[in-house]
Amino acid sequence: MRSKKSERIALVLSGGGARGAYEAGALAYLLEELPVKLGRQIEFDVITGTSVGAIHAAYVAAHAADADAGRRLRQVWLSLSLDRALTPRGVGELLRAPLRLLGLGSQSVPLPPAARGIPERLPGLFDTGWLEELIVKNIDWVRLRARIDARQLDALALTATEIATGRSVVFVDRGADPVAAWEHDPFVVARPTQIGPAHALASAAIPLFFPALRIDRTYYCDGGLRLNTPLAPALRLGAQRVLVVSLRHRRAPAEEDRLARKREAAYNSLSYLAGKALNALLMDRVEQDLERLRALNAIFQKGLQLCGSDFLERLNTALQADPGREYRIVRDCVLRPSRDLGEIAQECLRHRTRANSLRQWLSRNLAWAVTRGTITEADLLSYIYFDACYAAHLIELGWNDAARAESELVRFFSTEG
């Protein structure tokens, strides 16, 4: 059982496809190095994730207490290869893709359930058998179930987009504990369930590229389309401290101005525009959410100073707040890339060695195609560049950024609050 602590701690993991290697580096530091600094293992009460963050959320939920969890996570990312990840499902699927984008031609027949327990899927451009295999083999789903049932973890929540309605569906696993309906937001729905591999894969299904999965009666794709950094579900589930791992580099104004003219020169590049469109689709509103959170914290702190230590209790009683909607002070800690991950993807592709097979040649030229015309950024490539070279650079960056935030992380996890 978890040791008692004064505040419920949540881990919030973002979506971003191949950019998730950065998240893996940051998580490796949290699981390996930070416990040495703290003198104890770190514990999370609530874990939420979207897209690749959903896969990592399930992994941490099952393996956070393992001594080698960080090392194994890094090894998984370093085992990836571009030629395997970007294997088209077939020539027919590639030829149909432009027609499907224009609303023409016949739709593909759904793929039958896989032998590994993966349900029916709507085909995407690429064969994701490698991803299904990684998720099934590297996450101990039996242990995850046991940890939730034993209340060693309060809640695991993975977000996917329901294709039929466009809503963000948050699959919430709390074991036998009930999940109250989330009111006041018609576009985000909580759905209690026993989370398995299909929920993680559905959350990570990048539109067009990866297959959408059928769960129960409907299909789901990438949860990042509406809720790329699932901070709100963590708060709904009672978090009082939130550790957020973001996959968006935040540029200084001077850096943005420097890149502005170069971006204008790339405006006519289809790959550049597609990357920006994907960035817009997977819009990360966590910065706005954090600003609102911190503004409320400041108001509540002032209320405690002026009205006494029972201010929040009296406020919630007066407002008749629903369970999970109580107003409270929530501390946050955010890890984010110190470099643009799209630029790193372009650098890796530029230094890639000569192809040794037809499969490598095809995958490399597909990667070159999605960067054609870009000058300083390769946003589209950074989402689908599942390759050991790119992963190694992002893992190192994620580890180093977490290490630079060591003092803040130690304060965040301190029992004194």
mmCIF file of N, CA and C in Angstrom, residues 127-256:
data_model
loop_
_atom_site.group_PDB
_atom_site.id
_atom_site.type_symbol
_atom_site.label_atom_id
_atom_site.label_comp_id
_atom_site.label_asym_id
_atom_site.label_seq_id
_atom_site.Cartn_x
_atom_site.Cartn_y
_atom_site.Cartn_z
ATOM 1 N N ASP A 127 1.634 0.258 -41.095
ATOM 2 C CA ASP A 127 1.424 -0.955 -40.315
ATOM 3 C C ASP A 127 1.957 -0.714 -38.901
ATOM 4 N N THR A 128 1.092 -0.831 -37.902
ATOM 5 C CA THR A 128 1.505 -0.554 -36.517
ATOM 6 C C THR A 128 1.647 -1.838 -35.701
ATOM 7 N N GLY A 129 1.908 -2.938 -36.381
ATOM 8 C CA GLY A 129 2.132 -4.181 -35.654
ATOM 9 C C GLY A 129 3.277 -4.057 -34.657
ATOM 10 N N TRP A 130 4.305 -3.296 -35.034
ATOM 11 C CA TRP A 130 5.455 -3.102 -34.141
ATOM 12 C C TRP A 130 5.039 -2.394 -32.855
ATOM 13 N N LEU A 131 4.120 -1.412 -32.980
ATOM 14 C CA LEU A 131 3.676 -0.657 -31.806
ATOM 15 C C LEU A 131 2.795 -1.532 -30.910
ATOM 16 N N GLU A 132 1.911 -2.295 -31.534
ATOM 17 C CA GLU A 132 1.069 -3.205 -30.764
ATOM 18 C C GLU A 132 1.927 -4.203 -29.985
ATOM 19 N N GLU A 133 2.950 -4.722 -30.642
ATOM 20 C CA GLU A 133 3.842 -5.684 -29.994
ATOM 21 C C GLU A 133 4.573 -5.057 -28.809
ATOM 22 N N LEU A 134 5.069 -3.816 -28.984
ATOM 23 C CA LEU A 134 5.784 -3.139 -27.896
ATOM 24 C C LEU A 134 4.876 -2.916 -26.688
ATOM 25 N N ILE A 135 3.648 -2.495 -26.950
ATOM 26 C CA ILE A 135 2.729 -2.197 -25.853
ATOM 27 C C ILE A 135 2.347 -3.464 -25.098
ATOM 28 N N VAL A 136 2.081 -4.533 -25.826
ATOM 29 C CA VAL A 136 1.664 -5.780 -25.175
ATOM 30 C C VAL A 136 2.814 -6.411 -24.398
ATOM 31 N N LYS A 137 4.027 -6.373 -24.958
ATOM 32 C CA LYS A 137 5.152 -7.074 -24.341
ATOM 33 C C LYS A 137 5.836 -6.280 -23.232
ATOM 34 N N ASN A 138 5.834 -4.968 -23.317
ATOM 35 C CA ASN A 138 6.630 -4.172 -22.384
ATOM 36 C C ASN A 138 5.835 -3.581 -21.228
ATOM 37 N N ILE A 139 4.530 -3.710 -21.257
ATOM 38 C CA ILE A 139 3.697 -3.268 -20.139
ATOM 39 C C ILE A 139 3.050 -4.500 -19.525
ATOM 40 N N ASP A 140 3.270 -4.694 -18.237
ATOM 41 C CA ASP A 140 2.675 -5.832 -17.532
ATOM 42 C C ASP A 140 1.246 -5.459 -17.156
ATOM 43 N N TRP A 141 0.303 -5.805 -18.014
ATOM 44 C CA TRP A 141 -1.090 -5.408 -17.814
ATOM 45 C C TRP A 141 -1.718 -6.125 -16.627
ATOM 46 N N VAL A 142 -1.237 -7.323 -16.313
ATOM 47 C CA VAL A 142 -1.747 -8.034 -15.135
ATOM 48 C C VAL A 142 -1.324 -7.296 -13.866
ATOM 49 N N ARG A 143 -0.065 -6.852 -13.823
ATOM 50 C CA ARG A 143 0.406 -6.107 -12.656
ATOM 51 C C ARG A 143 -0.317 -4.766 -12.537
ATOM 52 N N LEU A 144 -0.539 -4.106 -13.671
ATOM 53 C CA LEU A 144 -1.269 -2.836 -13.631
ATOM 54 C C LEU A 144 -2.641 -3.037 -12.990
ATOM 55 N N ARG A 145 -3.340 -4.102 -13.424
ATOM 56 C CA ARG A 145 -4.659 -4.391 -12.852
ATOM 57 C C ARG A 145 -4.561 -4.644 -11.350
ATOM 58 N N ALA A 146 -3.538 -5.396 -10.943
ATOM 59 C CA ALA A 146 -3.375 -5.737 -9.527
ATOM 60 C C ALA A 146 -3.086 -4.492 -8.690
ATOM 61 N N ARG A 147 -2.282 -3.561 -9.215
ATOM 62 C CA ARG A 147 -1.931 -2.362 -8.460
ATOM 63 C C ARG A 147 -3.154 -1.470 -8.263
ATOM 64 N N ILE A 148 -3.994 -1.366 -9.281
ATOM 65 C CA ILE A 148 -5.194 -0.542 -9.141
ATOM 66 C C ILE A 148 -6.181 -1.210 -8.185
ATOM 67 N N ASP A 149 -6.373 -2.521 -8.331
ATOM 68 C CA ASP A 149 -7.315 -3.228 -7.463
ATOM 69 C C ASP A 149 -6.862 -3.203 -6.009
ATOM 70 N N ALA A 150 -5.533 -3.171 -5.775
ATOM 71 C CA ALA A 150 -5.004 -3.121 -4.409
ATOM 72 C C ALA A 150 -4.921 -1.691 -3.882
ATOM 73 N N ARG A 151 -5.410 -0.725 -4.683
ATOM 74 C CA ARG A 151 -5.410 0.696 -4.317
ATOM 75 C C ARG A 151 -3.991 1.240 -4.103
ATOM 76 N N GLN A 152 -3.032 0.663 -4.793
ATOM 77 C CA GLN A 152 -1.689 1.234 -4.791
ATOM 78 C C GLN A 152 -1.613 2.430 -5.735
ATOM 79 N N LEU A 153 -2.647 2.597 -6.539
ATOM 80 C CA LEU A 153 -2.792 3.740 -7.447
ATOM 81 C C LEU A 153 -4.259 4.131 -7.421
ATOM 82 N N ASP A 154 -4.535 5.398 -7.153
ATOM 83 C CA ASP A 154 -5.931 5.837 -7.066
ATOM 84 C C ASP A 154 -6.637 5.781 -8.410
ATOM 85 N N ALA A 155 -5.963 6.253 -9.461
ATOM 86 C CA ALA A 155 -6.644 6.320 -10.755
ATOM 87 C C ALA A 155 -5.632 6.386 -11.891
ATOM 88 N N LEU A 156 -5.963 5.716 -12.989
ATOM 89 C CA LEU A 156 -5.247 5.837 -14.253
ATOM 90 C C LEU A 156 -6.264 6.319 -15.271
ATOM 91 N N ALA A 157 -5.925 7.385 -16.011
ATOM 92 C CA ALA A 157 -6.869 7.971 -16.970
ATOM 93 C C ALA A 157 -6.173 8.210 -18.302
ATOM 94 N N LEU A 158 -6.705 7.615 -19.373
ATOM 95 C CA LEU A 158 -6.152 7.762 -20.716
ATOM 96 C C LEU A 158 -7.205 8.411 -21.612
ATOM 97 N N THR A 159 -6.776 9.383 -22.401
ATOM 98 C CA THR A 159 -7.715 10.170 -23.219
ATOM 99 C C THR A 159 -7.617 9.771 -24.687
ATOM 100 N N ALA A 160 -8.779 9.577 -25.319
ATOM 101 C CA ALA A 160 -8.856 9.325 -26.757
ATOM 102 C C ALA A 160 -9.973 10.188 -27.336
ATOM 103 N N THR A 161 -9.943 10.377 -28.656
ATOM 104 C CA THR A 161 -10.985 11.163 -29.329
ATOM 105 C C THR A 161 -11.998 10.224 -29.963
ATOM 106 N N GLU A 162 -13.256 10.386 -29.599
ATOM 107 C CA GLU A 162 -14.341 9.589 -30.165
ATOM 108 C C GLU A 162 -14.662 10.141 -31.551
ATOM 109 N N ILE A 163 -14.404 9.351 -32.588
ATOM 110 C CA ILE A 163 -14.513 9.844 -33.959
ATOM 111 C C ILE A 163 -15.935 10.268 -34.298
ATOM 112 N N ALA A 164 -16.922 9.526 -33.832
ATOM 113 C CA ALA A 164 -18.309 9.806 -34.206
ATOM 114 C C ALA A 164 -18.800 11.150 -33.686
ATOM 115 N N THR A 165 -18.295 11.588 -32.522
ATOM 116 C CA THR A 165 -18.801 12.819 -31.903
ATOM 117 C C THR A 165 -17.758 13.921 -31.800
ATOM 118 N N GLY A 166 -16.477 13.568 -31.920
ATOM 119 C CA GLY A 166 -15.413 14.551 -31.737
ATOM 120 C C GLY A 166 -15.111 14.844 -30.284
ATOM 121 N N ARG A 167 -15.765 14.151 -29.353
ATOM 122 C CA ARG A 167 -15.540 14.405 -27.933
ATOM 123 C C ARG A 167 -14.251 13.752 -27.454
ATOM 124 N N SER A 168 -13.655 14.352 -26.427
ATOM 125 C CA SER A 168 -12.555 13.705 -25.720
ATOM 126 C C SER A 168 -13.157 12.766 -24.687
ATOM 127 N N VAL A 169 -12.853 11.489 -24.827
ATOM 128 C CA VAL A 169 -13.323 10.497 -23.867
ATOM 129 C C VAL A 169 -12.146 10.120 -22.977
ATOM 130 N N VAL A 170 -12.297 10.330 -21.686
ATOM 131 C CA VAL A 170 -11.253 9.994 -20.725
ATOM 132 C C VAL A 170 -11.616 8.656 -20.100
ATOM 133 N N PHE A 171 -10.904 7.612 -20.493
ATOM 134 C CA PHE A 171 -11.113 6.296 -19.899
ATOM 135 C C PHE A 171 -10.465 6.299 -18.514
ATOM 136 N N VAL A 172 -11.285 6.123 -17.488
ATOM 137 C CA VAL A 172 -10.817 6.217 -16.102
ATOM 138 C C VAL A 172 -10.911 4.849 -15.439
ATOM 139 N N ASP A 173 -9.787 4.403 -14.903
ATOM 140 C CA ASP A 173 -9.727 3.127 -14.193
ATOM 141 C C ASP A 173 -9.444 3.399 -12.725
ATOM 142 N N ARG A 174 -10.454 3.187 -11.895
ATOM 143 C CA ARG A 174 -10.309 3.375 -10.447
ATOM 144 C C ARG A 174 -10.631 2.086 -9.690
ATOM 145 N N GLY A 175 -10.539 0.949 -10.375
ATOM 146 C CA GLY A 175 -10.877 -0.302 -9.732
ATOM 147 C C GLY A 175 -12.347 -0.341 -9.386
ATOM 148 N N ALA A 176 -12.645 -0.653 -8.124
ATOM 149 C CA ALA A 176 -14.032 -0.742 -7.679
ATOM 150 C C ALA A 176 -14.607 0.612 -7.301
ATOM 151 N N ASP A 177 -13.789 1.649 -7.215
ATOM 152 C CA ASP A 177 -14.287 2.970 -6.816
ATOM 153 C C ASP A 177 -15.095 3.599 -7.952
ATOM 154 N N PRO A 178 -16.184 4.272 -7.623
ATOM 155 C CA PRO A 178 -17.025 4.887 -8.670
ATOM 156 C C PRO A 178 -16.349 6.097 -9.303
ATOM 157 N N VAL A 179 -16.767 6.414 -10.518
ATOM 158 C CA VAL A 179 -16.298 7.600 -11.228
ATOM 159 C C VAL A 179 -17.497 8.501 -11.460
ATOM 160 N N ALA A 180 -17.508 9.651 -10.802
ATOM 161 C CA ALA A 180 -18.622 10.576 -10.943
ATOM 162 C C ALA A 180 -18.614 11.209 -12.331
ATOM 163 N N ALA A 181 -19.802 11.543 -12.822
ATOM 164 C CA ALA A 181 -19.903 12.210 -14.125
ATOM 165 C C ALA A 181 -19.246 13.581 -14.058
ATOM 166 N N TRP A 182 -18.587 13.966 -15.158
ATOM 167 C CA TRP A 182 -17.939 15.278 -15.220
ATOM 168 C C TRP A 182 -18.883 16.231 -15.923
ATOM 169 N N GLU A 183 -19.433 17.146 -15.161
ATOM 170 C CA GLU A 183 -20.374 18.100 -15.722
ATOM 171 C C GLU A 183 -19.635 19.353 -16.200
ATOM 172 N N HIS A 184 -20.386 20.272 -16.780
ATOM 173 C CA HIS A 184 -19.895 21.606 -17.168
ATOM 174 C C HIS A 184 -18.980 21.582 -18.390
ATOM 175 N N ASP A 185 -18.744 20.426 -19.003
ATOM 176 C CA ASP A 185 -17.914 20.390 -20.207
ATOM 177 C C ASP A 185 -18.461 19.314 -21.143
ATOM 178 N N PRO A 186 -19.257 19.714 -22.158
ATOM 179 C CA PRO A 186 -19.866 18.719 -23.052
ATOM 180 C C PRO A 186 -18.876 18.020 -23.970
ATOM 181 N N PHE A 187 -17.639 18.539 -24.051
ATOM 182 C CA PHE A 187 -16.672 17.969 -24.984
ATOM 183 C C PHE A 187 -15.669 17.020 -24.314
ATOM 184 N N VAL A 188 -15.753 16.889 -22.991
ATOM 185 C CA VAL A 188 -14.876 15.964 -22.272
ATOM 186 C C VAL A 188 -15.747 15.064 -21.406
ATOM 187 N N VAL A 189 -15.674 13.753 -21.670
ATOM 188 C CA VAL A 189 -16.539 12.789 -20.997
ATOM 189 C C VAL A 189 -15.685 11.762 -20.271
ATOM 190 N N ALA A 190 -16.010 11.501 -19.013
ATOM 191 C CA ALA A 190 -15.331 10.457 -18.252
ATOM 192 C C ALA A 190 -16.055 9.136 -18.461
ATOM 193 N N ARG A 191 -15.295 8.080 -18.752
ATOM 194 C CA ARG A 191 -15.905 6.773 -18.978
ATOM 195 C C ARG A 191 -15.180 5.730 -18.136
ATOM 196 N N PRO A 192 -15.815 5.235 -17.069
ATOM 197 C CA PRO A 192 -15.157 4.220 -16.234
ATOM 198 C C PRO A 192 -14.951 2.924 -17.001
ATOM 199 N N THR A 193 -13.802 2.303 -16.825
ATOM 200 C CA THR A 193 -13.487 1.079 -17.549
ATOM 201 C C THR A 193 -12.300 0.398 -16.898
ATOM 202 N N GLN A 194 -12.008 -0.815 -17.313
ATOM 203 C CA GLN A 194 -10.755 -1.480 -16.963
ATOM 204 C C GLN A 194 -9.812 -1.282 -18.140
ATOM 205 N N ILE A 195 -8.793 -0.473 -17.937
ATOM 206 C CA ILE A 195 -7.907 -0.078 -19.031
ATOM 207 C C ILE A 195 -7.014 -1.240 -19.453
ATOM 208 N N GLY A 196 -6.887 -1.393 -20.771
ATOM 209 C CA GLY A 196 -6.030 -2.422 -21.349
ATOM 210 C C GLY A 196 -5.261 -1.879 -22.538
ATOM 211 N N PRO A 197 -4.568 -2.740 -23.283
ATOM 212 C CA PRO A 197 -3.750 -2.280 -24.419
ATOM 213 C C PRO A 197 -4.527 -1.488 -25.454
ATOM 214 N N ALA A 198 -5.783 -1.846 -25.703
ATOM 215 C CA ALA A 198 -6.566 -1.163 -26.733
ATOM 216 C C ALA A 198 -6.758 0.313 -26.413
ATOM 217 N N HIS A 199 -6.935 0.655 -25.146
ATOM 218 C CA HIS A 199 -7.149 2.057 -24.777
ATOM 219 C C HIS A 199 -5.888 2.885 -25.027
ATOM 220 N N ALA A 200 -4.726 2.313 -24.730
ATOM 221 C CA ALA A 200 -3.467 3.016 -24.974
ATOM 222 C C ALA A 200 -3.232 3.198 -26.472
ATOM 223 N N LEU A 201 -3.501 2.156 -27.265
ATOM 224 C CA LEU A 201 -3.311 2.242 -28.708
ATOM 225 C C LEU A 201 -4.278 3.227 -29.341
ATOM 226 N N ALA A 202 -5.532 3.223 -28.890
ATOM 227 C CA ALA A 202 -6.510 4.161 -29.432
ATOM 228 C C ALA A 202 -6.089 5.593 -29.154
ATOM 229 N N SER A 203 -5.600 5.854 -27.960
ATOM 230 C CA SER A 203 -5.168 7.205 -27.607
ATOM 231 C C SER A 203 -4.004 7.664 -28.466
ATOM 232 N N ALA A 204 -3.173 6.726 -28.938
ATOM 233 C CA ALA A 204 -1.967 7.060 -29.694
ATOM 234 C C ALA A 204 -2.154 6.990 -31.204
ATOM 235 N N ALA A 205 -3.381 6.806 -31.678
ATOM 236 C CA ALA A 205 -3.634 6.608 -33.105
ATOM 237 C C ALA A 205 -3.628 7.938 -33.845
ATOM 238 N N ILE A 206 -2.449 8.379 -34.303
ATOM 239 C CA ILE A 206 -2.320 9.626 -35.050
ATOM 240 C C ILE A 206 -3.211 9.564 -36.293
ATOM 241 N N PRO A 207 -4.116 10.539 -36.479
ATOM 242 C CA PRO A 207 -5.054 10.483 -37.605
ATOM 243 C C PRO A 207 -4.353 10.300 -38.944
ATOM 244 N N LEU A 208 -4.933 9.444 -39.787
ATOM 245 C CA LEU A 208 -4.461 9.095 -41.119
ATOM 246 C C LEU A 208 -3.267 8.142 -41.073
ATOM 247 N N PHE A 209 -2.285 8.405 -40.202
ATOM 248 C CA PHE A 209 -1.074 7.594 -40.183
ATOM 249 C C PHE A 209 -1.280 6.240 -39.509
ATOM 250 N N PHE A 210 -1.941 6.212 -38.331
ATOM 251 C CA PHE A 210 -2.105 4.985 -37.560
ATOM 252 C C PHE A 210 -3.578 4.582 -37.533
ATOM 253 N N PRO A 211 -3.872 3.276 -37.405
ATOM 254 C CA PRO A 211 -5.266 2.820 -37.387
ATOM 255 C C PRO A 211 -6.048 3.340 -36.184
ATOM 256 N N ALA A 212 -7.320 3.702 -36.429
ATOM 257 C CA ALA A 212 -8.241 4.026 -35.336
ATOM 258 C C ALA A 212 -8.803 2.715 -34.802
ATOM 259 N N LEU A 213 -8.983 2.625 -33.492
ATOM 260 C CA LEU A 213 -9.412 1.370 -32.866
ATOM 261 C C LEU A 213 -10.860 1.432 -32.416
ATOM 262 N N ARG A 214 -11.514 0.277 -32.519
ATOM 263 C CA ARG A 214 -12.887 0.172 -32.044
ATOM 264 C C ARG A 214 -12.876 -0.319 -30.600
ATOM 265 N N ILE A 215 -13.501 0.450 -29.724
ATOM 266 C CA ILE A 215 -13.672 0.048 -28.333
ATOM 267 C C ILE A 215 -15.167 0.090 -28.043
ATOM 268 N N ASP A 216 -15.713 -1.035 -27.607
ATOM 269 C CA ASP A 216 -17.155 -1.187 -27.432
ATOM 270 C C ASP A 216 -17.834 -0.975 -28.788
ATOM 271 N N ARG A 217 -18.585 0.112 -28.953
ATOM 272 C CA ARG A 217 -19.392 0.241 -30.172
ATOM 273 C C ARG A 217 -18.897 1.306 -31.144
ATOM 274 N N THR A 218 -17.798 1.982 -30.823
ATOM 275 C CA THR A 218 -17.385 3.097 -31.674
ATOM 276 C C THR A 218 -15.867 3.144 -31.796
ATOM 277 N N TYR A 219 -15.383 3.978 -32.722
ATOM 278 C CA TYR A 219 -13.955 4.061 -33.007
ATOM 279 C C TYR A 219 -13.334 5.290 -32.343
ATOM 280 N N TYR A 220 -12.052 5.146 -32.006
ATOM 281 C CA TYR A 220 -11.318 6.214 -31.343
ATOM 282 C C TYR A 220 -9.977 6.432 -32.036
ATOM 283 N N CYS A 221 -9.522 7.693 -31.995
ATOM 284 C CA CYS A 221 -8.198 8.025 -32.511
ATOM 285 C C CYS A 221 -7.482 8.911 -31.493
ATOM 286 N N ASP A 222 -6.409 9.538 -31.917
ATOM 287 C CA ASP A 222 -5.496 10.273 -31.038
ATOM 288 C C ASP A 222 -6.226 11.228 -30.087
ATOM 289 N N GLY A 223 -5.980 11.053 -28.794
ATOM 290 C CA GLY A 223 -6.608 11.905 -27.798
ATOM 291 C C GLY A 223 -6.110 13.330 -27.816
ATOM 292 N N GLY A 224 -4.971 13.575 -28.479
ATOM 293 C CA GLY A 224 -4.403 14.911 -28.511
ATOM 294 C C GLY A 224 -5.150 15.884 -29.389
ATOM 295 N N LEU A 225 -6.144 15.413 -30.159
ATOM 296 C CA LEU A 225 -6.884 16.314 -31.037
ATOM 297 C C LEU A 225 -7.632 17.377 -30.240
ATOM 298 N N ARG A 226 -8.055 17.050 -29.026
ATOM 299 C CA ARG A 226 -8.773 18.020 -28.204
ATOM 300 C C ARG A 226 -8.145 18.216 -26.833
ATOM 301 N N LEU A 227 -7.404 17.219 -26.357
ATOM 302 C CA LEU A 227 -6.888 17.291 -24.996
ATOM 303 C C LEU A 227 -5.482 16.700 -24.992
ATOM 304 N N ASN A 228 -4.516 17.485 -25.493
ATOM 305 C CA ASN A 228 -3.179 16.951 -25.680
ATOM 306 C C ASN A 228 -2.405 16.793 -24.377
ATOM 307 N N THR A 229 -2.661 17.662 -23.409
ATOM 308 C CA THR A 229 -2.035 17.527 -22.094
ATOM 309 C C THR A 229 -3.157 17.434 -21.063
ATOM 310 N N PRO A 230 -3.469 16.231 -20.578
ATOM 311 C CA PRO A 230 -4.687 16.025 -19.776
ATOM 312 C C PRO A 230 -4.551 16.490 -18.329
ATOM 313 N N LEU A 231 -4.412 17.809 -18.166
ATOM 314 C CA LEU A 231 -4.328 18.381 -16.825
ATOM 315 C C LEU A 231 -5.694 18.366 -16.140
ATOM 316 N N ALA A 232 -6.747 18.717 -16.884
ATOM 317 C CA ALA A 232 -8.086 18.780 -16.289
ATOM 318 C C ALA A 232 -8.523 17.448 -15.676
ATOM 319 N N PRO A 233 -8.319 16.299 -16.356
ATOM 320 C CA PRO A 233 -8.685 15.033 -15.716
ATOM 321 C C PRO A 233 -7.945 14.782 -14.402
ATOM 322 N N ALA A 234 -6.682 15.181 -14.325
ATOM 323 C CA ALA A 234 -5.937 15.005 -13.079
ATOM 324 C C ALA A 234 -6.561 15.807 -11.949
ATOM 325 N N LEU A 235 -6.995 17.037 -12.257
ATOM 326 C CA LEU A 235 -7.641 17.868 -11.246
ATOM 327 C C LEU A 235 -9.005 17.299 -10.865
ATOM 328 N N ARG A 236 -9.742 16.806 -11.857
ATOM 329 C CA ARG A 236 -11.046 16.197 -11.589
ATOM 330 C C ARG A 236 -10.918 14.992 -10.652
ATOM 331 N N LEU A 237 -9.791 14.301 -10.748
ATOM 332 C CA LEU A 237 -9.569 13.105 -9.941
ATOM 333 C C LEU A 237 -8.919 13.425 -8.597
ATOM 334 N N GLY A 238 -8.905 14.701 -8.243
ATOM 335 C CA GLY A 238 -8.530 15.090 -6.889
ATOM 336 C C GLY A 238 -7.080 15.438 -6.654
ATOM 337 N N ALA A 239 -6.295 15.661 -7.711
ATOM 338 C CA ALA A 239 -4.879 15.980 -7.526
ATOM 339 C C ALA A 239 -4.698 17.302 -6.798
ATOM 340 N N GLN A 240 -3.732 17.322 -5.886
ATOM 341 C CA GLN A 240 -3.369 18.552 -5.178
ATOM 342 C C GLN A 240 -1.973 19.041 -5.565
ATOM 343 N N ARG A 241 -1.236 18.159 -6.230
ATOM 344 C CA ARG A 241 0.032 18.536 -6.858
ATOM 345 C C ARG A 241 0.052 17.876 -8.230
ATOM 346 N N VAL A 242 0.487 18.606 -9.248
ATOM 347 C CA VAL A 242 0.529 18.042 -10.600
ATOM 348 C C VAL A 242 1.920 18.245 -11.196
ATOM 349 N N LEU A 243 2.500 17.143 -11.646
ATOM 350 C CA LEU A 243 3.763 17.171 -12.373
ATOM 351 C C LEU A 243 3.441 16.955 -13.845
ATOM 352 N N VAL A 244 3.688 17.973 -14.663
ATOM 353 C CA VAL A 244 3.329 17.949 -16.076
ATOM 354 C C VAL A 244 4.600 17.810 -16.916
ATOM 355 N N VAL A 245 4.598 16.863 -17.852
ATOM 356 C CA VAL A 245 5.685 16.754 -18.830
ATOM 357 C C VAL A 245 5.122 17.191 -20.176
ATOM 358 N N SER A 246 5.553 18.343 -20.644
ATOM 359 C CA SER A 246 5.090 18.896 -21.913
ATOM 360 C C SER A 246 6.077 18.538 -23.024
ATOM 361 N N LEU A 247 5.574 18.452 -24.258
ATOM 362 C CA LEU A 247 6.440 18.149 -25.404
ATOM 363 C C LEU A 247 6.561 19.338 -26.353
ATOM 364 N N ARG A 248 6.198 20.533 -25.858
ATOM 365 C CA ARG A 248 6.297 21.745 -26.676
ATOM 366 C C ARG A 248 7.383 22.654 -26.121
ATOM 367 N N HIS A 249 8.318 23.021 -26.996
ATOM 368 C CA HIS A 249 9.356 23.981 -26.628
ATOM 369 C C HIS A 249 8.748 25.377 -26.628
ATOM 370 N N ARG A 250 8.996 26.129 -25.572
ATOM 371 C CA ARG A 250 8.473 27.490 -25.488
ATOM 372 C C ARG A 250 9.591 28.457 -25.820
ATOM 373 N N ARG A 251 9.461 29.118 -26.988
ATOM 374 C CA ARG A 251 10.512 30.023 -27.449
ATOM 375 C C ARG A 251 10.404 31.402 -26.808
ATOM 376 N N ALA A 252 11.543 32.023 -26.644
ATOM 377 C CA ALA A 252 11.574 33.417 -26.220
ATOM 378 C C ALA A 252 11.117 34.291 -27.389
ATOM 379 N N PRO A 253 10.549 35.479 -27.131
ATOM 380 C CA PRO A 253 10.082 36.361 -28.214
ATOM 381 C C PRO A 253 11.161 36.666 -29.248
ATOM 382 N N ALA A 254 12.407 36.859 -28.804
ATOM 383 C CA ALA A 254 13.485 37.164 -29.749
ATOM 384 C C ALA A 254 13.723 35.995 -30.703
ATOM 385 N N GLU A 255 13.624 34.771 -30.195
ATOM 386 C CA GLU A 255 13.816 33.590 -31.034
ATOM 387 C C GLU A 255 12.685 33.465 -32.046
ATOM 388 N N GLU A 256 11.466 33.777 -31.635
ATOM 389 C CA GLU A 256 10.327 33.739 -32.559
ATOM 390 C C GLU A 256 10.513 34.756 -33.679
#
